[in-house]
Coordinates of C-alpha atoms and ligand atoms in Angstrom, one line a residue:
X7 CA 9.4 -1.1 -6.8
X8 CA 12.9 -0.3 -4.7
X9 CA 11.6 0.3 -1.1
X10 CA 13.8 1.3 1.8
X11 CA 14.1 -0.8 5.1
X12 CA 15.2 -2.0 7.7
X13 CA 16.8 -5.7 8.0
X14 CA 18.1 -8.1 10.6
X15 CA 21.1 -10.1 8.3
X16 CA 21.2 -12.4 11.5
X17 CA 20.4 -13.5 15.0
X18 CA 22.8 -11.2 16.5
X19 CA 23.8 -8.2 14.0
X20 CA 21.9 -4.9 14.7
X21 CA 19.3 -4.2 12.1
X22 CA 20.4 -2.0 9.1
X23 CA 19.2 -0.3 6.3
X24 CA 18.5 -2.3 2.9
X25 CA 16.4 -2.0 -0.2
X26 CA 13.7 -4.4 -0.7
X27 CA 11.5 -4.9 -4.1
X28 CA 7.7 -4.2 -3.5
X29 CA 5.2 -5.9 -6.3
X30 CA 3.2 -3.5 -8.7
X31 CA -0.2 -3.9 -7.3
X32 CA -2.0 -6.8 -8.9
X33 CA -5.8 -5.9 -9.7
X34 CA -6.8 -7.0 -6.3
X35 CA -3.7 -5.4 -4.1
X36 CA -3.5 -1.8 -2.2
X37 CA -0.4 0.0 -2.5
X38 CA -0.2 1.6 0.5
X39 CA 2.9 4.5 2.2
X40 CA 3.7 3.5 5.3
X41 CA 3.4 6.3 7.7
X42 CA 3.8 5.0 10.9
X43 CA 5.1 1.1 11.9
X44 CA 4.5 0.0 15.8
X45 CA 7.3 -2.4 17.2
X46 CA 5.9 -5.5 18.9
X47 CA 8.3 -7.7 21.2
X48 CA 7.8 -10.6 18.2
X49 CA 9.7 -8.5 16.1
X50 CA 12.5 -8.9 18.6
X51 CA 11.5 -12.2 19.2
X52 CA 11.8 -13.0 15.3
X53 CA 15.0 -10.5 14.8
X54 CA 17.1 -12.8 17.2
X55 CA 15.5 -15.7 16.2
X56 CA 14.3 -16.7 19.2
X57 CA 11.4 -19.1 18.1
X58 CA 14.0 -20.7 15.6
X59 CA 11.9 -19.9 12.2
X60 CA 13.4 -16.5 11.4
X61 CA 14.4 -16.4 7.6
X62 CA 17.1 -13.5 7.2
X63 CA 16.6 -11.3 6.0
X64 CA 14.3 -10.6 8.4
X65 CA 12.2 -7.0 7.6
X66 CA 9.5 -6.8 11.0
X67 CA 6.8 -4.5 11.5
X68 CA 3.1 -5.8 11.6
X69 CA 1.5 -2.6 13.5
X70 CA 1.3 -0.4 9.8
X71 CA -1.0 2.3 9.2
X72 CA -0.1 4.7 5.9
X73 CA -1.7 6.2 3.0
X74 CA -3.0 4.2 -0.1
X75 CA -1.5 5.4 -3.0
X76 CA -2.3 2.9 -5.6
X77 CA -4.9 0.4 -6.2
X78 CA -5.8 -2.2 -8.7
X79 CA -8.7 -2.6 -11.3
X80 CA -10.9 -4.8 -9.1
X81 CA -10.0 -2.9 -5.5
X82 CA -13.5 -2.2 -4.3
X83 CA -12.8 -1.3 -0.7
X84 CA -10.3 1.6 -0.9
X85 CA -9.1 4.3 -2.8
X86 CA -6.1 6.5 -3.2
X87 CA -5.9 8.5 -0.1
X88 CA -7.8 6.6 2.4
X89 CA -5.9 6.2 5.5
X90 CA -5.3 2.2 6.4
X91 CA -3.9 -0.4 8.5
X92 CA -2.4 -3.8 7.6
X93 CA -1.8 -6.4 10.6
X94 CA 0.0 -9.6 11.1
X95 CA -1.7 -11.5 8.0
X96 CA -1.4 -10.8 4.3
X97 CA -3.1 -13.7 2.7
X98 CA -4.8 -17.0 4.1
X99 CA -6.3 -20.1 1.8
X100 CA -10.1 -18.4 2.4
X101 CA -11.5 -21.9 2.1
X102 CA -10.7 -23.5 4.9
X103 CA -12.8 -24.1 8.0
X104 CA -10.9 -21.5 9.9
X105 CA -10.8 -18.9 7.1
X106 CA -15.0 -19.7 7.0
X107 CA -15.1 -18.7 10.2
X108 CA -13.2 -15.4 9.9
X109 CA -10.3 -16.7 11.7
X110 CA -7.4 -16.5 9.3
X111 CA -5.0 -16.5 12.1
X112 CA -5.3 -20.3 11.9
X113 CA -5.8 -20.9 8.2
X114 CA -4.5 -24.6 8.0
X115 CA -4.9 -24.4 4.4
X116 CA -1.7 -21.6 4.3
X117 CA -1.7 -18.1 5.7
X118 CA 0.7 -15.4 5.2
X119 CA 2.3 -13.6 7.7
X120 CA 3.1 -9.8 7.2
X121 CA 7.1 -11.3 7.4
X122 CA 8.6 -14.2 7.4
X123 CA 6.3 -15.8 5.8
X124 CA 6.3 -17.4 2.2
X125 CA 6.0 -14.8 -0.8
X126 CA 4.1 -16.1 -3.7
X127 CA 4.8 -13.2 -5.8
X128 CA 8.7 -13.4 -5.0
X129 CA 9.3 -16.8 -4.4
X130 CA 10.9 -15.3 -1.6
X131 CA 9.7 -14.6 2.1
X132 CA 7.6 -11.8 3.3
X133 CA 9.3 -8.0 4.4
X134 CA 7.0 -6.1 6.8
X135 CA 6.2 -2.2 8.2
X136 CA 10.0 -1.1 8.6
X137 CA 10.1 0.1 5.2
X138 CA 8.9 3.0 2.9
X139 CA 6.2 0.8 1.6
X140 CA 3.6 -2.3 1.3
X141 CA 1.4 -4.3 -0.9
X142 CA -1.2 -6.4 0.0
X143 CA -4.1 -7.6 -1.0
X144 CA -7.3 -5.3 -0.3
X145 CA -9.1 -8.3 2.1
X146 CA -5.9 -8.2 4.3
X147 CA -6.1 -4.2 4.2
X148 CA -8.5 -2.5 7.9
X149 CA -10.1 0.7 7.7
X150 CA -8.6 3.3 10.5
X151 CA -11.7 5.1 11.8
X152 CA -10.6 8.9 11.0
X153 CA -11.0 9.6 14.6
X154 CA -8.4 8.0 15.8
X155 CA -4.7 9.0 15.7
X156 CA -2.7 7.2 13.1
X157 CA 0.5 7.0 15.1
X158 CA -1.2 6.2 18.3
X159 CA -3.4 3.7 16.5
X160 CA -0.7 1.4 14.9
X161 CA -0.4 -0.8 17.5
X162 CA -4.0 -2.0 17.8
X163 CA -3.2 -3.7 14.1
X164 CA -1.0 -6.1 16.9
X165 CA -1.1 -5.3 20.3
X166 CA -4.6 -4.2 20.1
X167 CA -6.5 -7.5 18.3
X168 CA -4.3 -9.5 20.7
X169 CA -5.7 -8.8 23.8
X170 CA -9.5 -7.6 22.6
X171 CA -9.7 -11.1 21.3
X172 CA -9.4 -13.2 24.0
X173 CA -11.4 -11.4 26.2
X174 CA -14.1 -11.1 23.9
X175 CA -14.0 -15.1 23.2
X176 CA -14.3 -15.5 26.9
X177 CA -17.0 -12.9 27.1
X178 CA -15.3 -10.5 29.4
X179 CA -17.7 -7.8 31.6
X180 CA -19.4 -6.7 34.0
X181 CA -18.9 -8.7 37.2
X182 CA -15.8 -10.7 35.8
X183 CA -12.6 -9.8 38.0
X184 CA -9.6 -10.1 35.2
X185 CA -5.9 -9.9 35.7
X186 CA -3.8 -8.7 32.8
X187 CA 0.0 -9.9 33.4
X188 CA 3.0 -7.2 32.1
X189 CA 2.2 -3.7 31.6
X190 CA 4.2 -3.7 28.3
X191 CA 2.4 -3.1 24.4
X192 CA 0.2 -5.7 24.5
X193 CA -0.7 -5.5 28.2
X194 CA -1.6 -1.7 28.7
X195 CA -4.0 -2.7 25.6
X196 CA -5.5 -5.4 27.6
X197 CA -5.9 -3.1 30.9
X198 CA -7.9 -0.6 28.4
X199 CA -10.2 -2.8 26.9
X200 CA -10.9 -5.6 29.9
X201 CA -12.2 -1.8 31.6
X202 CA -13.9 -0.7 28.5
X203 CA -15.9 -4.3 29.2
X204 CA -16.7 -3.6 32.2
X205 CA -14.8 -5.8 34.1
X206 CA -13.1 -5.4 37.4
X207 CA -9.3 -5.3 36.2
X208 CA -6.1 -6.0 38.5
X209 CA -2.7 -5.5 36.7
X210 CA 0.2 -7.3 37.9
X211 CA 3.1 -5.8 37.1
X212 CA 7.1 -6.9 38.4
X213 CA 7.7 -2.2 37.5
X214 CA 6.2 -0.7 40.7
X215 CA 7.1 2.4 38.3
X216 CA 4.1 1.5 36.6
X217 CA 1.9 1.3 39.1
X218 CA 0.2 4.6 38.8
X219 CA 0.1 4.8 34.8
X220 CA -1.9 1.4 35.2
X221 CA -4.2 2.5 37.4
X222 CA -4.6 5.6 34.6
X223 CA -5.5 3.1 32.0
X224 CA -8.0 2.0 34.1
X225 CA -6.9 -0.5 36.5
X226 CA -8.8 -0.8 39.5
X227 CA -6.0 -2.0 41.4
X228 CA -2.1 -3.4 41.0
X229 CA -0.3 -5.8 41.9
X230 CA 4.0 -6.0 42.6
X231 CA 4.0 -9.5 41.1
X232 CA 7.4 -10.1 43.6
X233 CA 5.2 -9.4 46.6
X234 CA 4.5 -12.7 47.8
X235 CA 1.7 -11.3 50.7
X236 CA 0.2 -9.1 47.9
X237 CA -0.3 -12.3 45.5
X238 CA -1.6 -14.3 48.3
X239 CA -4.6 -12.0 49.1
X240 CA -5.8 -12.7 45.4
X241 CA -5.5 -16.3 45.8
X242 CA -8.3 -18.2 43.9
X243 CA -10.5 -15.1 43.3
X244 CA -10.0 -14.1 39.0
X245 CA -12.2 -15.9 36.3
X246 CA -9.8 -15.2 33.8
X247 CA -6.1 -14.0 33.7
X248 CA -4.4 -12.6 30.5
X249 CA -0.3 -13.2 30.5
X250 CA 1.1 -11.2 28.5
X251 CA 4.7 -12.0 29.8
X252 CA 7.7 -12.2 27.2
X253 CA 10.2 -13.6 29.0
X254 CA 10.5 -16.3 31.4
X255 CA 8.2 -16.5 34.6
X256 CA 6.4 -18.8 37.0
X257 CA 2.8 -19.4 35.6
X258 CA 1.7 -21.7 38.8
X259 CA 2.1 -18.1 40.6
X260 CA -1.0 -16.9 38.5
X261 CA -2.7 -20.5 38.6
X262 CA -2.7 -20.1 42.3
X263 CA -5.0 -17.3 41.9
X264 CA -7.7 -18.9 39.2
X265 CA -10.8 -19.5 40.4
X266 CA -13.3 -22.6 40.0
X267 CA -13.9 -23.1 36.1
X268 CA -11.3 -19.6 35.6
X269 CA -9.4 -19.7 32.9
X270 CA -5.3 -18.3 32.6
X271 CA -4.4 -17.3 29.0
X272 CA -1.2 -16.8 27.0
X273 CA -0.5 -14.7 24.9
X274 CA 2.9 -14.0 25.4
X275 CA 5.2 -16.3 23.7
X276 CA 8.4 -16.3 25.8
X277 CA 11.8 -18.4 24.5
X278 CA 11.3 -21.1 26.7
X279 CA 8.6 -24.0 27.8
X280 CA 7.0 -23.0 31.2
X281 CA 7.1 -25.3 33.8
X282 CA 3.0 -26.1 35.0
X283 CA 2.4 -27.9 38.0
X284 CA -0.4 -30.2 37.6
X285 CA -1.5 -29.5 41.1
X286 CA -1.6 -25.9 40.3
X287 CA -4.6 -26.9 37.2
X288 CA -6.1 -29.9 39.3
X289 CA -7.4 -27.9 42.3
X290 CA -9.9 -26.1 41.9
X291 CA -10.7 -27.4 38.3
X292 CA -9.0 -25.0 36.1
X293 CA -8.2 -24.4 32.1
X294 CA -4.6 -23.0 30.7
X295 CA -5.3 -21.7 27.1
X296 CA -3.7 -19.6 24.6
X297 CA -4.9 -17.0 21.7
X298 CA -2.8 -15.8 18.8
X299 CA -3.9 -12.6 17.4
X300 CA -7.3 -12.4 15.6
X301 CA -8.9 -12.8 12.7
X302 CA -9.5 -9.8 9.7
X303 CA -13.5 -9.7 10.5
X304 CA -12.5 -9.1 14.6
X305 CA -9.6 -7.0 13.8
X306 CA -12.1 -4.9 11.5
X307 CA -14.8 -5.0 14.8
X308 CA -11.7 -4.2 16.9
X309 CA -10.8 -0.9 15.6
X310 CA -14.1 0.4 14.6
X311 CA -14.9 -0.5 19.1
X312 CA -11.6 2.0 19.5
X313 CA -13.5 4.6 17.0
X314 CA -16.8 4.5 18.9
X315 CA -14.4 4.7 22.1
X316 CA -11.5 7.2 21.5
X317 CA -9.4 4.0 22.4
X318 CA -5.7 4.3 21.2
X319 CA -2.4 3.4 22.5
X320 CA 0.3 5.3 24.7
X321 CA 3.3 5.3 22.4
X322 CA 6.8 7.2 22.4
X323 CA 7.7 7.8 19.1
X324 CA 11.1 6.3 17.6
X325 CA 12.9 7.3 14.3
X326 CA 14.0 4.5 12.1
X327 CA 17.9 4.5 13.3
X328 CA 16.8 3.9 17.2
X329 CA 14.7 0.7 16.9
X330 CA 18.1 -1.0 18.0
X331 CA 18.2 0.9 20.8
X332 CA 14.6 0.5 21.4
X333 CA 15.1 -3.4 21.4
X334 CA 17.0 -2.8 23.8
X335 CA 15.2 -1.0 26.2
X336 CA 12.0 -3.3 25.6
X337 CA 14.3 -6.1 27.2
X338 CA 14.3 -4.0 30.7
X339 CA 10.6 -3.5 30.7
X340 CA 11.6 0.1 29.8
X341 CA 8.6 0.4 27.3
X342 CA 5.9 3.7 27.7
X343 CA 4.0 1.7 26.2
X344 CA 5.1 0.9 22.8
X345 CA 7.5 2.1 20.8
X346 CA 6.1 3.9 17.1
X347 CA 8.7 4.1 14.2
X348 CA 7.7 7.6 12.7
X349 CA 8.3 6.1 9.0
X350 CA 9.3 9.6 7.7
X351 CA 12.6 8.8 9.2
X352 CA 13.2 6.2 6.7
X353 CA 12.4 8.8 3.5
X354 CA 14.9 11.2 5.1
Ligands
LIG418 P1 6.6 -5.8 25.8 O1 6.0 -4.5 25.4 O2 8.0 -6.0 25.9 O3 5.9 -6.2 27.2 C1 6.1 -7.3 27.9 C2 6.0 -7.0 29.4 O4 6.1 -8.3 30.2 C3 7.0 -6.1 30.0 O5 6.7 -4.8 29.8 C4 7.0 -6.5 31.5 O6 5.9 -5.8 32.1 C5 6.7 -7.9 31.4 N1 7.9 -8.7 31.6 C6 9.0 -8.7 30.8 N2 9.9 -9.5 31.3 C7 9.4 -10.1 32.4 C8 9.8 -11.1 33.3 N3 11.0 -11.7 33.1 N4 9.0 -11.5 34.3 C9 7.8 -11.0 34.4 N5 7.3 -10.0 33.6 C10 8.1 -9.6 32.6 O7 6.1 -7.0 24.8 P2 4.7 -7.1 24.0 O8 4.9 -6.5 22.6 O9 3.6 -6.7 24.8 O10 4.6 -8.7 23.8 C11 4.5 -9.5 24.9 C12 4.6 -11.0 24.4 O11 3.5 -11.3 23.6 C13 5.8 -11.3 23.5 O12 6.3 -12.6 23.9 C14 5.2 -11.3 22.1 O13 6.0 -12.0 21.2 C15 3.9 -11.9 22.4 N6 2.9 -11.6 21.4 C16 2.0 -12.6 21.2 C17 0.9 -12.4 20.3 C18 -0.1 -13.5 20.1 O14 -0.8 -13.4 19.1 N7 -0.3 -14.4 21.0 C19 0.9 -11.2 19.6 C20 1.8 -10.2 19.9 C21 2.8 -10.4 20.8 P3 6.0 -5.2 33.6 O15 7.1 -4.2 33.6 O16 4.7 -4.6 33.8 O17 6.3 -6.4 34.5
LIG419 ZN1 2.9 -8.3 17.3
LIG420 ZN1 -7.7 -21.0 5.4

């Protein structure tokens, strides 16, 4: 099936419009119309090739929600018309150890990412949400509880399963004080649902723009992460920290403030190594960690939480033909708080 998108050719060309070719569903695949496509800073990341794996052409997009309009012979879980979301995973092996579990995000028997990653059908290389269309196979394919607002829910298929899982894995709530690092897409998300917890949440932010929007979400305080004075007074006091920071930035400034036994966790993926101190993990005893996304069972758990909670994101709405401009603007911080690609745009 010709589908309209939207293609990086290269590390440094804007993205432009293309036609891809979607695969008839087989008798286990959704067919779904995309309506709405959230933009995650990995998109960028992967557009510019900043991790050095991009294939070109690169399609992104891996916050989708749309319609199904087709399914196959053997699609038990959906029908035409149902409103659905497909995240950062298309396939996994299913019989490894990880995929057992219900974390498919760390298949070592062979995942699929939504792009970029290898196409069995085509012999090609995954396209994602900036286009007209997708097909996937129904156990990759979330329901979208019909409370919630499509647009405003097409992040949590990224941004949302990114930050819920790690502070459910640590067992974030009640009497756990949390820092969340960057009040961008992912870490507005993580404000929401450390408070939704129960936790006692402090955002550190380098926008003092922010500051009060934070506090909206549900911070109970913030932090200018420049202020030296206002860093110090936190100093060995959080059990857990969640950095969602893109870009470059000193991680021993948020290790100062771990506590005994606390724990500081990426998930931000920035260009470049951080530099750790080891005096910064020796004393008090503490752990660095990381978390990449989550698996389709907790992604599933995830959104139906956001049902029961009216949880959604705070997006600005984008056509198609901006999300150049919007790439841009994420690189200042400029982000309120993540950008939507209203997929109509690309029908037009
Ligand atoms: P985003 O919307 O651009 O937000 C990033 C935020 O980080 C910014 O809004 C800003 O917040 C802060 N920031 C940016 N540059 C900074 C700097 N130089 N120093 C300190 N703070 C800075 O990005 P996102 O979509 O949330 O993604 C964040 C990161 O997570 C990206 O690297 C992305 O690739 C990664 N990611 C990882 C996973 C995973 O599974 N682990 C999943 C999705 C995304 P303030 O203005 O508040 O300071
Ligand atoms: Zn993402
Ligand atoms: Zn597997």
């Amino acid at each position: 099936m010709p589908t309209k998108a939207f293609a990086a050719n290269d590390a440094t060309t804007p993205l432009s419009q293309t036609t891809i070719d979607r695969r008839e569903p087989t008798e286990t695949d959704v067919a779904i119309e995309i309506e709405y496509c959230g933009v995650c800073h990995s998109d960028l990341h992967f557009v510019r090739d900043e991790w050095n794996m991009t294939i070109y052409p690169c399609v992104p997009g891996h916050e989708i929600i749309g319609t199904v309009t087709a399914v196959g012979s053997k699609v038990s879980k959906y029908k035409v018309g149902d409103t659905v979301g497909v995240g950062c995973l298309v396939d996994s092996c299913r019989t490894c150890q990880s995929c057992e579990r219900g974390l498919e995000q760390f298949c070592t028997g062979g995942n699929v990412f939504t792009y970029n990653g290898p196409d069995k059908y085509s012999g090609g290389h995954t396209f994602g949400g900036y286009s007209e269309r997708i097909v996937a196979d129904q156990d990759f394919v979330l329901k979208i509880p019909s409370t919630l607002d499509k647009a405003a829910a097409a992040p949590l298929l990224c941004a949302g399963i990114t930050t819920y899982s790690p502070l459910r894995h640590w067992k974030i709530g009640p009497g756990h004080k949390v820092g969340i690092v960057g009040l961008g897409g992912l870490g507005h998300m993580g404000v929401k649902f450390a408070k939704a917890f129960g936790a006692h949440v402090v955002l550190f932010t380098t926008s003092p723009g922010k500051v009060d929007d934070g506090l909206k979400m549900g911070a109970d305080e913030v932090v200018i992460s420049k202020d030296e004075d206002a860093m110090a007074q936190h100093a060995g006091s959080f059990d857990f920290i969640l950095d969602t920071v893109s870009a470059d930035h000193d991680v021993n400034a948020y290790l100062a403030l771990i506590k005994l036994d606390g724990t500081h966790c990426l998930v931000g993926a920035p260009e470049n190594p951080l530099a750790v101190s080891a005096f910064s993990m020796l004393f008090p005893r503490k752990h660095l960690a990381g978390s990449l996304i989550g698996g389709l069972p907790e992604t599933q758990e995830m959104l139906d939480f956001c049902g029961q909670h009216n949880i959604v994101c705070d997006i600005e709405m984008i056509d198609i033909e901006d999300i150049n401009d919007a790439y841009e603007r994420m690189l200042k911080s400029d982000v309120k708080y993540r950008f939507v690609i209203d997929m109509a745009s690309i029908r037009k």
